[in-house]
Structure formats: C-alpha cells, structure tokens
Coordinates of C-alpha atoms in Angstrom, one line a residue:
M1 CA -50.2 -94.5 131.7
M2 CA -49.1 -96.0 128.4
V3 CA -50.7 -93.2 126.5
L4 CA -48.8 -90.7 128.7
R5 CA -45.5 -92.4 128.1
K6 CA -46.0 -92.4 124.3
L7 CA -46.9 -88.7 124.5
V8 CA -43.8 -87.8 126.5
L9 CA -41.6 -89.9 124.0
K10 CA -43.1 -88.1 121.0
T11 CA -42.5 -84.8 122.7
L12 CA -38.9 -85.6 123.3
L13 CA -38.4 -86.9 119.8
L14 CA -40.1 -83.8 118.4
G15 CA -37.8 -81.6 120.5
R16 CA -34.7 -83.4 119.2
F17 CA -36.0 -83.0 115.7
L18 CA -36.5 -79.3 116.1
K19 CA -33.0 -78.9 117.6
L20 CA -31.5 -80.8 114.7
T21 CA -33.5 -78.7 112.2
V22 CA -32.2 -75.5 113.8
L23 CA -28.7 -76.8 113.9
L24 CA -28.8 -77.8 110.2
T25 CA -30.2 -74.4 109.3
L26 CA -27.4 -72.7 111.1
L27 CA -24.8 -74.9 109.5
T28 CA -26.3 -74.1 106.1
M29 CA -26.1 -70.4 106.7
L30 CA -22.5 -70.7 107.8
C31 CA -21.6 -72.6 104.7
V32 CA -23.3 -70.0 102.5
L33 CA -21.5 -67.2 104.4
G34 CA -18.2 -69.0 104.0
W35 CA -18.7 -69.6 100.3
T36 CA -19.6 -65.9 99.8
Q37 CA -16.4 -64.9 101.6
R38 CA -14.3 -67.3 99.5
R39 CA -15.7 -65.7 96.3
E40 CA -14.4 -62.3 97.4
D41 CA -11.1 -61.1 96.2
P42 CA -8.6 -63.2 98.2
T43 CA -6.2 -60.2 98.5
T44 CA -9.0 -58.2 100.2
H45 CA -10.1 -61.1 102.4
F46 CA -6.6 -61.9 103.6
A47 CA -5.7 -58.3 104.1
S48 CA -8.6 -57.9 106.5
R49 CA -7.3 -60.9 108.5
F50 CA -3.7 -59.9 108.4
P51 CA -3.4 -56.1 108.4
K52 CA 0.0 -54.5 107.7
K53 CA 1.3 -51.5 109.6
S54 CA 4.1 -49.7 107.9
N55 CA 6.9 -52.2 107.4
V56 CA 5.5 -54.7 109.9
A57 CA 3.2 -57.6 109.2
V58 CA 0.8 -58.3 112.2
F59 CA -0.9 -61.7 112.4
Q60 CA -4.2 -61.7 114.4
D61 CA -6.6 -64.3 115.5
T62 CA -10.4 -63.9 115.0
S63 CA -10.7 -61.8 118.2
G64 CA -8.2 -59.3 117.0
K65 CA -5.4 -60.4 119.4
N66 CA -1.9 -60.2 117.9
L67 CA -0.3 -63.6 117.5
N68 CA 3.1 -62.7 115.9
V69 CA 4.8 -59.5 114.7
F70 CA 7.5 -59.7 112.1
S71 CA 9.7 -56.9 110.9
W72 CA 10.6 -57.2 107.2
S73 CA 14.2 -57.8 108.0
E74 CA 14.1 -59.1 111.5
Q75 CA 15.3 -62.6 112.3
T76 CA 12.3 -64.3 113.8
S77 CA 13.0 -68.0 114.2
D78 CA 15.2 -70.9 113.1
H79 CA 12.9 -71.4 110.1
Q80 CA 13.0 -67.8 108.8
E81 CA 15.9 -65.4 108.5
R82 CA 15.4 -62.8 105.9
G83 CA 12.0 -61.4 106.5
I84 CA 9.1 -60.8 104.1
W85 CA 9.7 -60.3 100.4
D86 CA 9.5 -56.6 99.5
G87 CA 8.2 -57.2 95.9
Q88 CA 11.4 -55.8 94.3
S89 CA 14.5 -57.7 95.4
A90 CA 13.9 -60.5 92.9
L91 CA 15.1 -58.3 90.0
C92 CA 18.1 -59.4 88.0
E93 CA 20.0 -57.3 85.5
P94 CA 18.9 -58.2 81.9
N95 CA 21.3 -59.3 79.2
G96 CA 20.8 -56.7 76.5
S97 CA 22.8 -58.7 73.9
A98 CA 19.9 -61.2 73.6
A99 CA 17.9 -58.5 71.8
S100 CA 20.5 -58.3 69.0
D101 CA 19.3 -61.5 67.5
P102 CA 17.2 -60.7 64.3
E103 CA 14.4 -63.1 65.6
F104 CA 14.2 -61.5 69.1
S105 CA 11.5 -58.9 68.3
K106 CA 9.2 -61.6 66.8
H107 CA 9.0 -63.5 70.1
S108 CA 6.3 -63.0 72.8
Q109 CA 7.1 -60.9 75.9
L110 CA 7.4 -64.1 77.8
I111 CA 10.1 -65.5 75.5
Q112 CA 11.9 -62.1 75.4
N113 CA 12.0 -61.9 79.2
F114 CA 13.4 -65.4 79.4
L115 CA 16.2 -64.7 76.9
M116 CA 17.2 -61.5 78.6
H117 CA 17.3 -63.1 82.1
R118 CA 18.5 -66.6 81.1
H119 CA 21.7 -66.2 83.1
C120 CA 19.8 -65.3 86.3
T121 CA 20.1 -68.4 88.6
N122 CA 21.6 -66.8 91.8
F123 CA 18.7 -65.8 94.1
E124 CA 18.6 -65.2 97.8
R125 CA 16.7 -67.4 100.2
I126 CA 13.8 -65.6 101.8
I127 CA 12.5 -68.5 104.0
E128 CA 14.5 -71.6 104.8
P129 CA 14.2 -74.6 107.2
H130 CA 17.3 -74.8 109.3
G131 CA 18.1 -78.3 110.5
K132 CA 15.9 -80.1 108.0
C133 CA 18.8 -82.5 107.3
S134 CA 20.7 -82.2 110.6
S135 CA 20.2 -85.9 111.4
S136 CA 22.8 -88.0 109.7
D137 CA 20.3 -90.8 108.9
V138 CA 17.8 -88.9 106.7
F139 CA 17.1 -91.5 104.1
L140 CA 14.5 -89.9 101.8
L141 CA 13.8 -86.3 101.2
I142 CA 10.5 -85.6 99.4
A143 CA 11.0 -82.2 97.6
I144 CA 7.7 -80.8 96.5
K145 CA 7.4 -78.1 93.9
T146 CA 4.6 -75.8 94.9
D147 CA 3.1 -72.4 94.5
A148 CA 2.6 -69.9 97.4
R149 CA -1.2 -70.0 96.8
N150 CA -1.5 -73.8 97.2
L151 CA -1.9 -74.0 101.0
D152 CA -4.7 -76.6 100.7
R153 CA -2.4 -78.9 98.7
R154 CA 0.5 -78.5 101.2
D155 CA -1.8 -79.2 104.2
I156 CA -3.2 -82.4 102.6
I157 CA 0.3 -83.6 101.8
R158 CA 1.5 -82.9 105.4
N159 CA -1.3 -85.1 106.7
T160 CA -1.0 -87.9 104.2
W161 CA 1.9 -89.2 102.1
G162 CA 4.2 -86.3 103.1
M163 CA 4.2 -87.0 106.8
E164 CA 7.7 -86.9 108.3
R165 CA 8.2 -90.2 110.0
Q166 CA 10.3 -93.4 110.1
I167 CA 9.6 -96.2 107.8
K168 CA 11.4 -99.5 108.6
G169 CA 13.7 -97.4 110.9
F170 CA 14.7 -94.9 108.2
F171 CA 13.7 -91.2 108.3
V172 CA 11.5 -89.6 105.6
K173 CA 11.5 -85.7 105.5
R174 CA 9.6 -83.3 103.3
L175 CA 10.4 -79.9 101.8
F176 CA 8.2 -77.5 99.8
L177 CA 10.0 -75.4 97.1
L178 CA 8.7 -71.9 96.3
G179 CA 9.5 -68.7 94.5
V180 CA 7.5 -65.5 94.9
N181 CA 4.2 -64.5 93.3
P182 CA 4.5 -62.5 90.1
E183 CA 2.3 -59.7 91.4
P184 CA 4.3 -57.7 94.0
S185 CA 1.3 -56.6 96.1
E186 CA -0.2 -60.1 96.3
G187 CA 3.3 -61.6 96.7
S188 CA 4.1 -59.5 99.8
L189 CA 0.8 -60.6 101.3
L190 CA 1.3 -64.2 100.5
N191 CA 4.8 -64.1 102.0
S192 CA 3.3 -62.8 105.3
L193 CA 1.1 -65.9 105.4
L194 CA 4.0 -68.2 104.3
Q195 CA 6.1 -66.9 107.3
K196 CA 3.4 -68.1 109.7
E197 CA 3.1 -71.4 107.8
S198 CA 6.9 -71.8 108.0
L199 CA 7.0 -71.1 111.7
Q200 CA 4.3 -73.7 112.3
H201 CA 5.7 -76.5 110.1
G202 CA 9.4 -75.7 109.3
D203 CA 9.2 -77.3 105.9
I204 CA 9.3 -74.4 103.4
I205 CA 12.2 -73.0 101.4
Q206 CA 11.6 -69.9 99.3
W207 CA 13.8 -67.9 97.0
N208 CA 13.2 -64.4 95.7
F209 CA 12.8 -65.3 92.1
I210 CA 9.4 -64.9 90.3
D211 CA 7.6 -68.2 90.5
T212 CA 6.4 -68.9 86.9
F213 CA 6.3 -71.9 84.6
F214 CA 9.3 -70.7 82.7
N215 CA 11.2 -70.4 86.0
L216 CA 10.7 -74.0 87.2
T217 CA 14.2 -74.8 86.0
V218 CA 15.6 -72.0 88.3
K219 CA 13.7 -73.6 91.2
Q220 CA 15.4 -76.9 90.4
V221 CA 18.9 -75.3 90.1
L222 CA 18.4 -73.5 93.4
F223 CA 17.2 -76.6 95.1
L224 CA 20.3 -78.5 94.0
D225 CA 22.5 -75.7 95.5
W226 CA 20.6 -76.0 98.8
L227 CA 21.0 -79.8 98.7
K228 CA 24.7 -79.5 98.4
T229 CA 25.2 -77.0 101.2
D230 CA 22.4 -77.9 103.6
C231 CA 21.5 -81.6 103.0
S232 CA 24.6 -83.5 101.9
N233 CA 23.8 -86.4 104.2
V234 CA 20.5 -87.4 102.5
K235 CA 20.6 -90.7 100.5
F236 CA 17.7 -90.2 98.1
I237 CA 15.4 -87.4 96.8
F238 CA 11.9 -87.8 95.4
N239 CA 11.3 -84.6 93.4
V240 CA 7.6 -84.2 92.8
D241 CA 4.8 -81.8 92.0
D242 CA 2.2 -80.8 94.6
D243 CA -0.7 -82.4 92.7
V244 CA 0.6 -86.0 92.9
Y245 CA -0.2 -89.0 95.1
V246 CA 2.9 -90.7 96.5
N247 CA 2.9 -94.2 97.9
T248 CA 5.7 -93.5 100.3
E249 CA 5.9 -97.0 101.6
N250 CA 6.4 -98.4 98.1
A251 CA 9.0 -95.8 97.3
M252 CA 10.9 -96.6 100.5
A253 CA 10.8 -100.4 99.7
F254 CA 12.2 -99.8 96.3
L255 CA 14.9 -97.4 97.6
L256 CA 15.9 -99.7 100.5
H257 CA 16.4 -102.6 98.1
R258 CA 18.4 -100.4 95.7
H259 CA 20.5 -99.0 98.6
Q260 CA 21.4 -102.4 100.0
S261 CA 22.4 -103.8 96.6
Q262 CA 24.7 -101.0 95.4
S263 CA 27.6 -98.9 96.6
A264 CA 27.3 -95.5 98.3
K265 CA 28.1 -93.7 95.0
Q266 CA 25.1 -95.1 93.2
H267 CA 23.4 -93.6 90.2
L268 CA 19.7 -93.4 90.3
Y269 CA 17.4 -91.2 88.2
A270 CA 14.1 -92.9 87.7
G271 CA 10.6 -91.9 86.5
M272 CA 8.3 -92.1 83.6
I273 CA 10.7 -91.8 80.6
I274 CA 9.8 -89.7 77.6
Q275 CA 12.0 -90.2 74.5
N276 CA 12.3 -89.5 70.8
V277 CA 10.8 -86.0 71.1
G278 CA 12.1 -82.5 70.7
P279 CA 11.3 -78.9 71.2
I280 CA 7.7 -77.8 70.3
R281 CA 7.9 -75.1 67.7
L282 CA 4.2 -74.2 67.8
K283 CA 3.9 -70.7 69.3
S284 CA 0.5 -71.4 70.9
S285 CA 1.9 -74.2 73.0
K286 CA 2.7 -73.8 76.6
Y287 CA 5.9 -75.7 75.9
Y288 CA 6.9 -73.6 72.9
I289 CA 10.7 -73.4 72.5
P290 CA 12.1 -71.2 69.6
K291 CA 15.4 -71.9 68.0
Q292 CA 16.9 -68.9 69.7
I293 CA 16.5 -70.9 73.0
Q294 CA 17.5 -74.3 71.5
E295 CA 18.7 -74.8 68.0
S296 CA 18.6 -78.6 68.2
D297 CA 15.4 -80.4 67.3
K298 CA 16.1 -83.3 69.8
Y299 CA 15.7 -83.7 73.5
P300 CA 17.5 -86.5 75.4
P301 CA 15.4 -89.1 77.0
Y302 CA 14.0 -87.5 80.2
A303 CA 11.9 -88.4 83.2
A304 CA 8.6 -86.4 83.3
G305 CA 8.8 -83.8 86.0
G306 CA 5.7 -84.9 88.0
G307 CA 7.9 -87.4 89.9
I308 CA 11.6 -88.2 89.7
L309 CA 13.4 -90.5 92.1
M310 CA 17.2 -89.8 92.3
S311 CA 20.1 -90.5 94.5
Y312 CA 22.1 -87.7 96.2
W313 CA 25.1 -88.8 94.1
T314 CA 23.2 -88.3 90.9
A315 CA 21.7 -85.0 92.1
M316 CA 25.2 -83.7 92.6
Q317 CA 26.3 -84.8 89.1
I318 CA 23.4 -82.7 87.7
H319 CA 24.4 -79.9 90.0
Y320 CA 28.0 -79.9 88.6
A321 CA 26.7 -79.9 85.1
V322 CA 24.4 -76.8 85.5
P323 CA 27.1 -74.2 84.8
L324 CA 28.2 -76.0 81.7
L325 CA 24.8 -75.7 79.9
P326 CA 22.5 -72.8 78.9
I327 CA 19.3 -72.8 81.0
L328 CA 16.2 -74.4 79.3
P329 CA 12.8 -73.3 80.6
I330 CA 11.5 -76.9 80.5
D331 CA 12.9 -78.1 83.8
D332 CA 12.6 -81.9 83.4
V333 CA 14.3 -81.7 80.0
F334 CA 17.1 -79.5 81.4
L335 CA 17.8 -82.0 84.2
A336 CA 18.1 -84.7 81.5
Q337 CA 20.5 -82.5 79.5
C338 CA 22.7 -82.2 82.6
L339 CA 22.4 -86.0 83.1
E340 CA 23.5 -86.5 79.5
K341 CA 26.4 -84.1 79.9
Q342 CA 27.7 -86.3 82.7
G343 CA 27.4 -89.5 80.6
L344 CA 24.4 -90.8 82.7
K345 CA 21.0 -92.1 81.6
P346 CA 17.5 -92.0 83.2
E347 CA 15.7 -95.3 83.9
H348 CA 12.0 -96.0 83.5
H349 CA 10.0 -97.1 86.6
R350 CA 6.6 -98.6 85.8
G351 CA 5.3 -97.6 89.2
I352 CA 5.7 -93.8 88.5
H353 CA 2.8 -92.5 86.4
S354 CA 3.5 -88.8 85.8
A355 CA 0.8 -88.6 83.1
G356 CA -2.0 -90.1 85.2
L357 CA -3.1 -93.7 85.6
R358 CA -5.3 -95.7 83.2
A359 CA -7.3 -98.7 84.6
P360 CA -5.9 -101.9 83.2
R361 CA -9.3 -103.5 83.3
K362 CA -12.2 -102.4 81.0
H363 CA -15.2 -100.7 82.5
S364 CA -13.4 -100.0 85.8
S365 CA -12.3 -96.7 87.3
S366 CA -8.6 -95.9 87.6
F367 CA -9.3 -94.0 90.8
H368 CA -9.3 -97.1 92.9
P369 CA -7.1 -97.9 96.0
C370 CA -6.2 -101.3 94.7
Y371 CA -4.4 -99.7 91.8
Y372 CA -2.8 -97.0 93.9
R373 CA -1.7 -99.5 96.4
E374 CA 0.8 -101.0 93.9
M375 CA 2.2 -97.7 92.5
L376 CA 4.9 -95.3 93.6
L377 CA 3.4 -92.1 92.2
I378 CA 0.3 -90.9 90.2
H379 CA 0.0 -87.4 88.8
R380 CA -2.9 -85.0 88.6
L381 CA -5.0 -85.4 91.8
R382 CA -7.1 -82.7 93.5
P383 CA -6.4 -82.2 97.2
Y384 CA -9.6 -83.9 98.3
Q385 CA -8.8 -86.9 96.0
N386 CA -5.4 -87.2 97.7
M387 CA -7.0 -87.4 101.1
I388 CA -9.7 -89.9 100.0
M389 CA -7.1 -92.1 98.3
W390 CA -4.7 -92.0 101.3
N391 CA -7.4 -93.2 103.7
A392 CA -8.6 -95.8 101.2
V393 CA -5.2 -97.3 100.6
H394 CA -4.4 -97.5 104.3
D395 CA -7.8 -99.0 105.2
P396 CA -7.0 -102.3 107.0
N397 CA -10.2 -103.8 105.5
L398 CA -9.2 -103.1 101.9
K399 CA -9.4 -106.3 99.8
C400 CA -7.6 -106.5 96.5
I401 CA -7.6 -110.2 95.7
D402 CA -7.5 -110.7 91.9
F403 CA -8.3 -107.1 91.4
V404 CA -5.2 -105.9 89.5

C-alpha cells in the first residue's frame, strides 16, 4: 500500500512538473514573439492595430471590434476638442529678416529655423483636460514635460508618484505637457493614440507646435498661458521632466510649511541652482547658443529644468515677463531671465537633484530607497527604476536607521 501511495504521488508530481514545463515553454514563446513585434517599425505595428479610414481614426481591440471612432475635427469628449493633428497646422510664418544677419548662413539648419521662427509662441491646443483645476482647493499641480512616444513613462508616473490624490487633506493633480512629433506621418498616428490615452486619463494637454529640444521654451510659455486661463486657483506647481523620481509627500510637506508661514502672494522658485555660467559657444554641443541668439556671455542663476518648484504667483510673474524678452531655446535659462526681469531670484533646495544623486557614503549605491526617502526629486531614472524605487520607498518594513 505504501509503495502504491508513493507511486501515485510521484505520478502527480511528474504531471505538475510537465504542466509547468509546458507553461514555461509557452510563456517563453510569447515573450520571443512580443520582442520580435517590438523590434518592428513602430509605425507599421501601431498602424495595424489602429487602422485609419479616410479622415477617421478607428480604434480596435484585438478581436477587431471598434472601440471608438473620432473625426479629425469632431468634438469627442470633455478631454478633447480639436481632433487629431493633421501634420500641417503647426506651421508658423518665418521671419525673413533674420536671414539678413551676415552670420546667418554659417549656422546649422536647426539654428536657422529657430531664428526665423523665434517669434512663434501662439499655438492652438489640440488636446486639453477640461476641469483639471475646477476644484478651488487644488494645492499642487505636477506639470510633466513629456514626449508623445513616452507612454511607458507616463503610465509609470500615473501609478506611482504622479497619482492624483489627497495628501494631508490637500489635492495633488498631474498634467502632461506635449507638442507634436516632428514627422507628420508618425505624428498623426501618435495623436490618434494620444486621443485614446486622454479619454482614459484626462491628464494630457497638447499644442500643435513641433516638439523638439529647441522648442521646450515654447512648451513652457504655452503652459504658463494655460495656467493663467484654466488653473488660476492652484497654489503651487512642480515643473518636472518625465524621467525623474518625485517624493510627492516630501514636496507637499515642504510646500505646506511654506504656505502656512507666508502670505498668499508668495514668491517661490526653487530647484538645483546653476550659476556663474553662460552660453556654450561650441557648435558641436547640444546647448550651443550663437551670439545671434544671445550676445551676452552670461546667464542669470537658474534652476535646472529637471525639477522646479514654484508658486502660482511666481509663475504669473514669469508669464508677464515673457513678451518683454526674446525667446531663448534653453528653457530653464529663459525662465530665469524672466525671473530676473521681474527682480526675483531663484533659491537652491538641497532635496532637488536635477543632475542625479551621488551616494554620500563610500562603496554604496546611490540607488537606494533610504536616500530617495529624504529627497524631493532625483533626475535620470528609467521607467522600471521609478517603479522599483516607489515600491521600495513605500515599503513599511524599510529600515534606514543610521543609513544616511
């Protein structure tokens, strides 16, 4: 009888092992198939999932059943008014007089384009989140500069530090800031996907300017316009990139203390301050600024653009200064120039690390939750690192005694 029982037990275990082996094999095949699909041209891959018919974008599920149909100009929801970008409407009339400068022809096409379109800061909203600041008690708005292609980053942010919630009874909201892709064909396709994303989350604002590094200042200017017209009741703004980690609880603790100790018209513009620098004149640099864009060799002290905490009052002072200054393509420096124009100064916050974080202890990793638990913002994280760190920092069993 004992031998029979052992035989039956071995048979059952073997069966479970075989089932597990088959399951693992199938999962491996699916992963390989998924990786192969991801390596395909993303335009081709998305086009097969979201086919376009004439001037209508049709979203389908995997069975082919239509989910939503959007006309290019049809009003579809409270989160989307002006339809899908047509790939052309972002054009702005160039300023031909810029080419009269003797040095103009020596510049790269990028610099020439900027100089001829430097005046272009009035762009239409393609997607906007109505009612984002309808509540009178929105305390903090996290404004995240992102690219249409960075869905993975946005989804991680929505589920971690960018969650819309109440902290100590005060509302925290989020908003993603976008332009349109430089390639018209890919841009139209991405905007079809962005419409669906906007309908689901209601946290996207997009303008019809070309979203490039040199147009980040345009994005900031347009955001300030929106802030004045659609979110004038917010108290503070955390202006950040989409590859940062934000300790929202620490940011709120700092802001609540600041709010309770000052008047309503309070100046706040805090971040990692960079000073005693000027325009980079090296043509091979990403940050190259020729004298035709800025003659002066000095920048004012400025908060690095990865993360800037500001009050609504200060944001409006910057907004009022924008028309008084020529646009500079380095967005964080331009904001500081507007600040200086209004007689205001930025302040350094040691908890904002826009250039990354170095471990204060030798032979230890800076990527540790006990460091991140004490900070407000750390720049340059991959999406999976953001998720890992969020979970680690919020682990109730995390022990950091004598660590930092």
